Tab-separated table of C-alpha atoms in Angstrom:
chain	number	residue	atom	x	y	z
A	375	MET	CA	99.760	82.658	111.509
A	376	LYS	CA	101.837	79.511	111.135
A	377	ARG	CA	104.033	81.000	108.397
A	378	PRO	CA	103.761	84.797	108.677
A	379	LEU	CA	106.733	85.330	106.361
A	380	ILE	CA	104.689	84.033	103.424
A	381	ALA	CA	102.010	86.654	104.078
A	382	PHE	CA	104.695	89.325	104.475
A	383	ALA	CA	106.326	88.355	101.168
A	384	PHE	CA	102.993	88.445	99.328
A	385	THR	CA	101.887	91.758	100.881
A	386	PHE	CA	105.301	93.336	100.323
A	387	SER	CA	105.240	92.299	96.642
A	388	LEU	CA	101.689	93.576	96.243
A	389	GLY	CA	102.839	96.963	97.520
A	390	ILE	CA	105.648	97.019	94.939
A	391	PHE	CA	103.258	96.041	92.137
A	392	ILE	CA	100.624	98.667	93.041
A	393	ALA	CA	103.310	101.356	93.342
A	394	SER	CA	104.482	100.489	89.819
A	395	LYS	CA	100.984	101.210	88.490
A	396	ILE	CA	99.964	104.178	90.629
A	397	LYS	CA	102.176	107.158	91.344
A	398	ILE	CA	102.234	108.028	95.041
A	399	SER	CA	104.512	110.651	96.554
A	400	LEU	CA	107.307	109.387	98.768
A	401	LEU	CA	106.279	111.817	101.527
A	402	SER	CA	102.770	110.328	101.585
A	403	LEU	CA	104.167	106.800	101.818
A	404	TYR	CA	106.541	107.725	104.636
A	405	SER	CA	103.636	109.348	106.496
A	406	LEU	CA	101.561	106.190	106.092
A	407	LEU	CA	104.476	104.073	107.326
A	408	VAL	CA	104.673	106.102	110.528
A	409	ILE	CA	100.893	105.946	111.028
A	410	PHE	CA	100.689	102.172	110.485
A	411	LEU	CA	103.709	101.614	112.729
A	412	ILE	CA	102.108	103.574	115.567
A	413	PHE	CA	98.765	101.776	115.213
A	414	SER	CA	100.568	98.409	115.105
A	415	PHE	CA	102.137	99.146	118.479
A	416	LEU	CA	98.862	100.394	119.954
A	417	SER	CA	96.920	97.323	118.784
A	418	PHE	CA	99.566	94.760	119.761
A	419	LYS	CA	97.226	92.858	122.097
A	420	LYS	CA	94.328	92.814	119.623
A	421	ARG	CA	95.381	90.008	117.306
A	422	LEU	CA	93.163	90.643	114.273
A	423	VAL	CA	93.557	94.435	114.326
A	424	PHE	CA	97.315	94.053	114.839
A	425	ASP	CA	97.585	91.720	111.823
A	426	ILE	CA	95.684	94.196	109.639
A	427	PHE	CA	97.913	97.133	110.583
A	428	VAL	CA	101.110	95.085	110.174
A	429	SER	CA	99.916	93.977	106.725
A	430	CYS	CA	99.271	97.608	105.807
A	431	LEU	CA	102.725	98.495	107.135
A	432	VAL	CA	104.446	95.817	105.021
A	433	PHE	CA	102.364	96.758	101.954
A	434	THR	CA	103.323	100.428	102.320
A	435	LEU	CA	106.966	99.518	102.898
A	436	GLY	CA	107.057	97.659	99.550
A	437	ALA	CA	105.464	100.632	97.792
A	438	ALA	CA	107.870	103.051	99.495
A	439	LEU	CA	110.955	101.042	98.528
A	440	LEU	CA	109.963	100.956	94.857
A	441	THR	CA	109.061	104.644	94.831
A	442	ASN	CA	112.341	105.477	96.549
A	443	SER	CA	114.294	103.467	93.949
A	444	GLN	CA	112.518	105.465	91.217
A	445	THR	CA	113.256	108.802	92.887
A	446	LEU	CA	116.623	109.914	91.591
A	447	PRO	CA	118.892	112.210	93.628
A	448	GLN	CA	119.824	115.622	92.254
A	449	CYS	CA	123.357	114.403	91.574
A	450	HIS	CA	122.209	111.426	89.480
A	451	ILE	CA	123.928	111.175	86.106
A	452	SER	CA	120.578	111.362	84.271
A	453	LYS	CA	120.304	115.015	85.355
A	454	PHE	CA	123.406	115.931	83.351
A	455	ILE	CA	123.002	114.001	80.075
A	456	PHE	CA	121.944	116.005	77.024
A	457	TYR	CA	120.771	113.770	74.177
A	458	LYS	CA	121.260	116.195	71.289
A	459	THR	CA	124.929	116.961	71.939
A	460	GLU	CA	127.589	115.283	69.796
A	461	GLU	CA	130.405	116.366	72.103
A	462	PRO	CA	131.928	113.421	74.016
A	463	TYR	CA	131.515	113.106	77.769
A	464	ILE	CA	134.359	112.559	80.209
A	465	VAL	CA	133.325	110.364	83.128
A	466	LYS	CA	135.261	109.375	86.236
A	467	GLY	CA	134.351	106.329	88.332
A	468	PHE	CA	135.199	102.660	88.801
A	469	ILE	CA	134.333	99.295	87.257
A	470	ASP	CA	131.508	97.644	89.210
A	471	SER	CA	131.377	94.258	87.464
A	472	LYS	CA	133.598	91.685	85.842
A	473	PRO	CA	134.661	93.035	82.417
A	474	ILE	CA	133.443	90.680	79.676
A	475	LEU	CA	135.161	90.269	76.309
A	476	LYS	CA	132.917	89.128	73.458
A	477	ASN	CA	133.438	89.571	69.711
A	478	ASN	CA	136.496	91.748	70.403
A	479	LYS	CA	134.337	94.154	72.408
A	480	LEU	CA	134.812	94.667	76.144
A	481	SER	CA	131.798	95.494	78.288
A	482	PHE	CA	131.402	96.326	81.976
A	483	ILE	CA	129.184	98.199	84.416
A	484	PHE	CA	130.715	101.544	85.454
A	485	ARG	CA	129.767	103.328	88.659
A	486	THR	CA	130.094	107.046	87.981
A	487	GLN	CA	131.526	109.614	90.406
A	488	ALA	CA	132.082	112.730	88.257
A	489	LEU	CA	131.128	113.913	84.765
A	490	GLN	CA	132.464	116.611	82.454
A	491	LEU	CA	130.946	118.059	79.271
A	492	GLY	CA	132.933	120.887	77.787
A	493	ASN	CA	133.676	123.324	80.605
A	494	LEU	CA	130.904	121.967	82.869
A	495	ASN	CA	131.936	119.662	85.729
A	496	HIS	CA	129.522	117.765	87.957
A	497	THR	CA	129.783	115.344	90.849
A	498	CYS	CA	127.393	112.513	90.003
A	499	LYS	CA	126.302	108.970	90.782
A	500	GLY	CA	124.563	106.194	88.851
A	501	ASN	CA	125.555	103.177	86.777
A	502	ILE	CA	126.240	103.077	83.047
A	503	LEU	CA	127.019	100.158	80.727
A	504	VAL	CA	130.309	100.697	78.900
A	505	TYR	CA	131.373	99.131	75.573
A	506	LEU	CA	135.025	99.387	74.533
A	507	LYS	CA	135.784	98.353	70.934
A	508	ALA	CA	139.219	97.006	71.838
A	509	LYS	CA	140.915	94.414	74.019
A	510	GLU	CA	142.200	95.815	77.279
A	511	ASN	CA	143.183	94.330	80.654
A	512	LEU	CA	140.623	95.834	82.998
A	513	TYR	CA	139.443	94.479	86.336
A	514	TYR	CA	136.634	94.947	88.811
A	515	GLY	CA	137.151	97.954	91.072
A	516	GLU	CA	139.644	99.787	88.848
A	517	GLU	CA	139.195	103.562	88.925
A	518	LEU	CA	139.122	105.023	85.418
A	519	ILE	CA	138.460	108.155	83.414
A	520	LEU	CA	136.455	107.426	80.252
A	521	ARG	CA	135.839	109.575	77.172
A	522	GLY	CA	133.003	108.776	74.754
A	523	ASN	CA	129.406	109.234	73.706
A	524	ILE	CA	126.554	108.442	76.099
A	525	TYR	CA	123.010	107.522	75.066
A	526	ARG	CA	119.901	105.852	76.425
A	527	PRO	CA	119.297	102.150	75.619
A	528	PHE	CA	116.784	101.468	72.849
A	529	LYS	CA	113.171	100.888	73.862
A	530	GLY	CA	112.006	98.368	71.228
A	531	LYS	CA	110.442	95.297	72.813
A	532	ASP	CA	111.908	91.827	72.341
A	533	VAL	CA	110.217	88.437	72.444
A	534	ARG	CA	110.132	88.598	76.245
A	535	ARG	CA	107.717	91.583	76.232
A	536	GLN	CA	110.388	93.726	77.864
A	537	SER	CA	112.442	96.458	76.252
A	538	TYR	CA	116.203	96.476	76.561
A	539	ARG	CA	115.891	99.805	78.351
A	540	ASP	CA	113.550	98.301	80.947
A	541	TYR	CA	115.833	95.288	81.368
A	542	LEU	CA	118.826	97.525	82.122
A	543	TYR	CA	116.668	99.765	84.310
A	544	ASN	CA	115.773	96.763	86.481
A	545	GLN	CA	119.526	96.188	86.859
A	546	ASP	CA	119.937	99.854	87.913
A	547	ILE	CA	121.745	100.770	84.668
A	548	TRP	CA	120.644	104.033	83.059
A	549	PHE	CA	122.858	104.730	80.050
A	550	ILE	CA	125.235	103.146	77.569
A	551	MET	CA	128.652	104.613	76.809
A	552	ASN	CA	130.663	103.742	73.689
A	553	LEU	CA	134.452	103.977	73.666
A	554	LYS	CA	136.189	103.691	70.296
A	555	THR	CA	139.821	103.033	71.275
A	556	LYS	CA	142.078	102.298	74.251
A	557	ALA	CA	143.021	105.974	74.221
A	558	ASP	CA	139.511	106.717	75.577
A	559	VAL	CA	140.438	104.891	78.813
A	560	VAL	CA	142.748	106.426	81.433
A	561	LYS	CA	143.713	104.250	84.412
A	562	LEU	CA	144.151	106.017	87.750
A	563	ASN	CA	145.904	103.034	89.417
A	564	LYS	CA	143.388	102.933	92.266
A	565	ASN	CA	140.887	100.256	93.258
A	566	ARG	CA	137.484	101.102	94.704
A	567	GLY	CA	135.994	97.601	94.712
A	568	LEU	CA	134.952	95.541	97.713
A	569	ILE	CA	137.736	93.193	98.828
A	570	LEU	CA	135.406	90.174	99.093
A	571	LYS	CA	133.988	90.728	95.592
A	572	ARG	CA	137.472	91.286	94.155
A	573	PHE	CA	138.553	87.970	95.639
A	574	ALA	CA	135.438	86.217	94.301
A	575	LEU	CA	135.934	87.561	90.755
A	576	TRP	CA	139.636	86.646	90.899
A	577	LEU	CA	138.566	83.067	91.685
A	578	ASN	CA	136.079	83.234	88.803
A	579	ILE	CA	138.850	84.140	86.339
A	580	LYS	CA	141.185	81.410	87.623
A	581	MET	CA	138.485	78.727	87.430
A	582	GLU	CA	137.426	79.875	83.967
A	583	ASP	CA	141.035	79.634	82.786
A	584	ILE	CA	141.209	76.034	84.044
A	585	ILE	CA	138.024	75.066	82.187
A	586	PHE	CA	139.087	76.536	78.829
A	587	LYS	CA	142.638	75.195	79.218
A	588	HIS	CA	141.559	71.555	79.482
A	589	VAL	CA	138.230	71.445	77.605
A	590	SER	CA	137.506	72.245	73.935
A	591	ARG	CA	135.577	75.429	73.108
A	592	LEU	CA	131.945	74.240	72.862
A	593	PRO	CA	131.848	71.936	75.924
A	594	ALA	CA	133.869	74.531	77.847
A	595	SER	CA	131.228	77.178	77.142
A	596	ILE	CA	128.560	74.868	78.629
A	597	LEU	CA	130.694	74.158	81.709
A	598	ASP	CA	131.457	77.851	82.070
A	599	ALA	CA	127.729	78.643	82.154
A	600	MET	CA	126.728	75.802	84.467
A	601	ILE	CA	129.491	76.316	87.036
A	602	LEU	CA	130.417	80.005	86.863
A	603	GLY	CA	127.293	81.570	85.354
A	604	GLU	CA	129.170	82.870	82.279
A	605	ARG	CA	126.812	82.438	79.291
A	606	ARG	CA	128.521	84.771	76.839
A	607	ASN	CA	130.335	81.960	74.984
A	608	ILE	CA	127.284	79.752	74.408
A	609	PRO	CA	126.283	79.717	70.701
A	610	ALA	CA	122.803	81.083	69.991
A	611	PHE	CA	121.636	77.845	68.335
A	612	ILE	CA	122.339	75.855	71.512
A	613	ASN	CA	120.482	78.371	73.657
A	614	ASN	CA	117.505	78.259	71.257
A	615	SER	CA	117.419	74.451	71.203
A	616	MET	CA	117.361	74.396	75.016
A	617	ILE	CA	114.480	76.892	75.029
A	618	LYS	CA	112.532	74.637	72.645
A	619	SER	CA	112.941	71.629	74.949
A	620	GLY	CA	112.309	73.662	78.108
A	621	THR	CA	115.724	72.797	79.546
A	622	VAL	CA	117.465	76.168	79.206
A	623	HIS	CA	117.512	76.375	83.009
A	624	ILE	CA	120.473	73.952	83.081
A	625	LEU	CA	122.629	76.647	81.461
A	626	LEU	CA	122.223	78.741	84.596
A	627	VAL	CA	123.963	78.441	87.925
A	628	SER	CA	121.252	77.245	90.302
A	629	GLY	CA	120.582	76.053	93.798
A	630	PHE	CA	122.132	72.692	92.935
A	631	ASN	CA	125.521	74.369	92.451
A	632	VAL	CA	125.165	76.141	95.770
A	633	GLY	CA	124.368	72.769	97.335
A	634	ILE	CA	127.526	71.234	95.868
A	635	VAL	CA	129.710	74.055	97.218
A	636	ALA	CA	128.086	73.730	100.650
A	637	PHE	CA	128.458	69.928	100.615
A	638	ILE	CA	132.140	69.995	99.574
A	639	THR	CA	132.991	72.663	102.153
A	640	ILE	CA	131.165	70.949	105.017
A	641	LEU	CA	132.495	67.475	104.100
A	642	PHE	CA	136.089	68.717	103.925
A	643	LEU	CA	135.786	70.441	107.300
A	644	LYS	CA	134.132	67.367	108.778
A	645	LEU	CA	137.084	65.224	107.676
A	646	LEU	CA	139.309	67.696	109.517
A	647	ARG	CA	137.129	67.057	112.603
A	648	PHE	CA	135.778	70.579	112.983
A	649	SER	CA	132.585	70.936	115.018
A	650	ARG	CA	129.254	71.527	113.269
A	651	ARG	CA	129.147	75.106	114.482
A	652	VAL	CA	132.573	75.849	112.977
A	653	ARG	CA	131.713	74.005	109.732
A	654	PHE	CA	128.616	76.123	109.218
A	655	ALA	CA	130.447	79.304	110.244
A	656	ILE	CA	132.983	78.666	107.449
A	657	ALA	CA	130.448	77.342	104.913
A	658	ILE	CA	128.290	80.486	105.057
A	659	PRO	CA	131.006	82.931	103.851
A	660	SER	CA	132.089	80.306	101.279
A	661	LEU	CA	128.588	80.378	99.796
A	662	VAL	CA	128.604	84.182	99.778
A	663	VAL	CA	131.904	84.146	97.840
A	664	TYR	CA	130.485	81.642	95.335
A	665	CYS	CA	127.372	83.790	94.956
A	666	LEU	CA	129.511	86.843	94.133
A	667	MET	CA	131.782	84.760	91.907
A	668	THR	CA	128.861	83.674	89.714
A	669	GLY	CA	127.453	87.181	89.323
A	670	ALA	CA	124.887	87.026	92.159
A	671	SER	CA	122.079	85.972	89.805
A	672	THR	CA	118.611	85.514	91.291
A	673	PRO	CA	118.701	81.664	91.472
A	674	VAL	CA	122.071	81.744	93.243
A	675	VAL	CA	121.077	84.522	95.653
A	676	ARG	CA	117.844	82.652	96.408
A	677	ALA	CA	119.668	79.387	97.045
A	678	THR	CA	122.401	81.098	99.079
A	679	VAL	CA	119.917	82.881	101.340
A	680	MET	CA	117.955	79.647	101.801
A	681	ALA	CA	121.115	77.668	102.602
A	682	VAL	CA	122.267	80.278	105.118
A	683	PHE	CA	118.791	80.307	106.671
A	684	PHE	CA	118.826	76.491	106.948
A	685	MET	CA	122.294	76.404	108.520
A	686	PHE	CA	121.347	79.162	110.922
A	687	GLY	CA	118.289	77.101	111.892
A	688	PHE	CA	120.512	74.147	112.772
A	689	LEU	CA	122.854	76.400	114.747
A	690	VAL	CA	120.015	77.711	116.928
A	691	LYS	CA	118.521	74.195	117.091
A	692	ARG	CA	115.302	75.039	115.267
A	693	GLU	CA	113.934	72.967	112.433
A	694	PRO	CA	114.109	75.009	109.207
A	695	ASP	CA	110.969	75.455	107.114
A	696	ILE	CA	111.253	75.509	103.314
A	697	TYR	CA	108.420	78.028	102.879
A	698	ASN	CA	109.909	80.432	105.416
A	699	SER	CA	113.315	80.035	103.762
A	700	LEU	CA	111.830	80.910	100.366
A	701	SER	CA	110.062	83.896	101.893
A	702	VAL	CA	113.275	85.167	103.481
A	703	ALA	CA	115.084	84.830	100.135
A	704	TRP	CA	112.199	86.574	98.355
A	705	LEU	CA	112.132	89.481	100.821
A	706	SER	CA	115.936	89.794	100.844
A	707	ILE	CA	116.205	90.149	97.061
A	708	LEU	CA	113.275	92.570	96.770
A	709	GLY	CA	114.446	94.524	99.792
A	710	LEU	CA	117.755	95.234	98.035
A	711	ASN	CA	116.175	95.904	94.640
A	712	PRO	CA	112.345	95.986	94.470
A	713	ARG	CA	112.488	96.238	90.647
A	714	GLN	CA	113.600	92.596	90.603
A	715	LEU	CA	109.917	91.682	91.008
A	716	PHE	CA	109.483	92.462	87.297
A	717	ASP	CA	112.570	90.506	86.202
A	718	ILE	CA	111.883	87.317	84.235
A	719	GLY	CA	114.688	85.409	85.912
A	720	PHE	CA	113.403	86.293	89.368
A	721	GLN	CA	109.872	85.159	88.529
A	722	LEU	CA	110.899	81.861	86.912
A	723	SER	CA	113.400	81.040	89.648
A	724	PHE	CA	110.932	81.352	92.504
A	725	VAL	CA	107.870	80.003	90.699
A	726	SER	CA	109.712	76.822	89.697
A	727	VAL	CA	110.880	76.145	93.263
A	728	ILE	CA	107.488	76.995	94.775
A	729	SER	CA	105.803	74.685	92.264
A	730	ILE	CA	108.088	71.790	93.169
A	731	VAL	CA	107.740	72.358	96.909
A	732	TYR	CA	103.943	72.698	96.802
A	733	LEU	CA	102.765	70.530	93.880
A	734	TYR	CA	105.204	67.619	93.959
A	735	PRO	CA	104.179	66.211	97.408
A	736	LYS	CA	100.481	66.531	96.538
A	737	ILE	CA	100.809	64.798	93.163
A	738	ARG	CA	103.000	62.102	94.695
A	739	ALA	CA	100.505	61.453	97.507
A	740	PHE	CA	97.600	61.368	95.007
A	741	LEU	CA	99.359	58.752	92.847
A	742	ARG	CA	100.526	56.812	95.942
A	743	ILE	CA	104.043	56.314	94.615
A	744	GLU	CA	105.246	54.946	97.950
A	745	ILE	CA	103.452	51.622	97.355
A	746	LEU	CA	105.857	50.818	94.497
A	747	LYS	CA	108.424	48.306	95.698
A	748	ILE	CA	110.841	48.643	92.780
A	749	LYS	CA	113.213	51.423	93.847
A	750	TYR	CA	114.472	52.256	90.351
A	751	LEU	CA	110.944	52.625	89.008
A	752	ARG	CA	110.005	54.796	91.985
A	753	PHE	CA	113.063	56.966	91.376
A	754	ILE	CA	112.170	57.440	87.690
A	755	ILE	CA	108.570	58.346	88.508
A	756	ASP	CA	109.706	60.763	91.218
A	757	SER	CA	112.014	62.464	88.713
A	758	CYS	CA	109.115	62.772	86.279
A	759	LEU	CA	106.867	64.268	88.938
A	760	VAL	CA	109.471	66.866	89.981
A	761	SER	CA	109.896	67.949	86.348
A	762	PHE	CA	106.133	67.881	85.812
A	763	SER	CA	105.542	70.059	88.892
A	764	ALA	CA	108.087	72.650	87.752
A	765	TRP	CA	106.650	72.585	84.221
A	766	LEU	CA	103.091	73.086	85.478
A	767	GLY	CA	104.137	76.077	87.549
A	768	THR	CA	106.242	77.833	84.924
A	769	MET	CA	104.547	76.998	81.621
A	770	GLY	CA	102.285	80.069	81.821
A	771	LEU	CA	105.236	82.436	82.341
A	772	ILE	CA	107.273	80.766	79.599
A	773	ALA	CA	104.364	80.939	77.145
A	774	TYR	CA	103.821	84.618	77.981
A	775	TYR	CA	107.438	85.750	77.803
A	776	PHE	CA	108.938	83.421	75.196
A	777	LYS	CA	105.827	82.683	73.093
A	778	ILE	CA	106.544	78.972	73.141
A	779	PHE	CA	104.805	75.899	74.559
A	780	SER	CA	106.909	72.741	74.983
A	781	PRO	CA	105.063	69.511	75.834
A	782	ILE	CA	108.413	67.712	75.536
A	783	THR	CA	109.772	69.503	78.622
A	784	VAL	CA	108.858	66.826	81.176
A	785	LEU	CA	110.405	64.025	79.103
A	786	ALA	CA	113.441	66.146	78.241
A	787	ASN	CA	114.167	66.948	81.873
A	788	ILE	CA	114.176	63.246	82.778
A	789	PHE	CA	117.211	62.787	80.525
A	790	ILE	CA	118.785	66.229	80.580
A	791	VAL	CA	118.761	67.056	84.309
A	792	PRO	CA	120.729	63.918	85.427
A	793	LEU	CA	123.271	64.595	82.670
A	794	ALA	CA	123.485	68.248	83.703
A	795	THR	CA	124.081	67.116	87.290
A	796	LEU	CA	126.891	64.823	86.126
A	797	ILE	CA	128.412	67.636	84.025
A	798	THR	CA	128.367	69.992	87.008
A	799	LEU	CA	130.052	67.412	89.240
A	800	CYS	CA	132.664	66.695	86.556
A	801	GLY	CA	133.301	70.413	86.175
A	802	PHE	CA	133.852	70.990	89.876
A	803	SER	CA	136.024	67.862	90.013
A	804	LEU	CA	138.084	69.101	87.055
A	805	ILE	CA	138.771	72.401	88.817
A	806	LEU	CA	139.673	70.765	92.132
A	807	ILE	CA	141.912	68.121	90.529
A	808	SER	CA	143.660	70.772	88.421
A	809	LEU	CA	144.538	72.621	91.620
A	810	ILE	CA	145.559	69.519	93.597
A	811	PHE	CA	147.060	67.099	91.019
A	812	SER	CA	146.932	68.440	87.451
A	813	PRO	CA	148.084	65.221	85.638
A	814	LEU	CA	144.610	63.760	86.324
A	815	ALA	CA	142.817	66.788	84.858
A	816	PRO	CA	142.632	65.432	81.246
A	817	PHE	CA	140.569	62.449	82.470
A	818	PHE	CA	137.895	64.683	84.032
A	819	ALA	CA	138.057	67.012	81.034
A	820	SER	CA	137.408	64.138	78.605
A	821	THR	CA	134.540	62.877	80.746
A	822	SER	CA	133.004	66.344	80.860
A	823	GLU	CA	133.249	66.736	77.076
A	824	LEU	CA	131.657	63.336	76.483
A	825	VAL	CA	128.698	64.029	78.776
A	826	VAL	CA	128.168	67.543	77.327
A	827	LEU	CA	128.089	66.187	73.770
A	828	LEU	CA	125.688	63.419	74.866
A	829	LEU	CA	123.408	66.006	76.468
A	830	LEU	CA	123.351	68.140	73.324
A	831	LYS	CA	122.684	65.118	71.125
A	832	ILE	CA	119.745	63.943	73.258
A	833	ASN	CA	118.299	67.447	73.364
A	834	ASN	CA	118.450	67.742	69.554
A	835	LEU	CA	116.744	64.375	69.130
A	836	LEU	CA	113.950	65.303	71.542
A	837	ILE	CA	113.073	68.633	69.903
A	838	LYS	CA	112.774	66.825	66.555
A	839	LEU	CA	109.958	64.620	67.876
A	840	PRO	CA	106.446	65.413	66.568
A	841	ALA	CA	104.665	68.125	68.608
A	842	ALA	CA	107.758	68.649	70.753
A	843	PHE	CA	107.117	72.401	70.889
A	844	PHE	CA	104.789	75.041	69.468
A	845	TYR	CA	105.311	78.731	68.810
A	846	LEU	CA	102.469	80.891	70.100
A	847	GLY	CA	101.591	83.936	68.014
């Protein structure tokens, strides 16, 4: 096979999907893994037979990983939660995410270590989502003791055909805990977080402070989302208008951002006359920090893995392949959390990139764009074809999950994506200038605000055009 990783990614995903529909014991799957592994070794010289057994091995591995993720240990917190009790729980553990303040309510993911109900004490594990109805200075990694009520997330389905409970389950979050006052939080003055993630989230807070210090509230919320992945401050009406035009993807940190970080890092090191090997060796951990800083969302993880794979290819003097890079990113994400296969963000992120990589060259070759001698016209048509390819690939998923069909998407992306690119560059420039020479920061802040307002204005005009979008059902 020319690109075996593609076949592995497909077979692995098929195993996850089948395991989600059919219950198979973990012991049976482990037994099959051993059997297929043995037969793969025995048939190594028989190409066709070897390929069949390896495919079965990868398929079973996907099924086993999902089944294993669904098999909870005896010390899991779900074993100790009683839904009919009104007595508050006391939980010990540490904060495993960046605490987010919204509408005077603080929320964070809490990794549990011990639980107490009345006179019963248990050592436990598992993540819960905590809401504190008060402002409090809490940070990632802080060890706490919490006191409050615990309940399961509601199961009613939203417009995306996925219940809130299922959404949290795919993020490995099992319960919600409500804390009424600061008195329900006891700090133990210890930190259990990973040093690299603590550093990344510290950078996130510093950069966010710079954005909101120099830019007014609404444009700052857009910059915050596009650069740092923080969408909590974006008004609902802006998010809805972007969904209608099919441009909501610009409000997410994407591969473009990862590319900017890689470019800035490599260019700076090149100016300092470091060798290529050293530049890449420094750029790789820089991308990992940025990935953690932006919440390690699927698009960023995908782009980070692909960038690392590309740089590694250059280091070992092998030409990287985009399909293999996508497959490695796909397998890496699902290998860590197989439930991500059912996440909307995961599906849209990969389908859009695959559509561009596969469809765009074919459509371009069919239309023979290269014969055009006017560069600007060729650039405009190329931009249209990239947007059209992504739209073709994702329109089925968007119609299914969001119940909306937007013919205006291709036209909207022609205007919106270049502006979003300019906003992202202005945002990064604002942060860098603020750190190097702050008197110039207001210039970049004003430019960012102007471009954000222009983007929003164009988007509003486009969705008001006849037949710009249709609601389905």
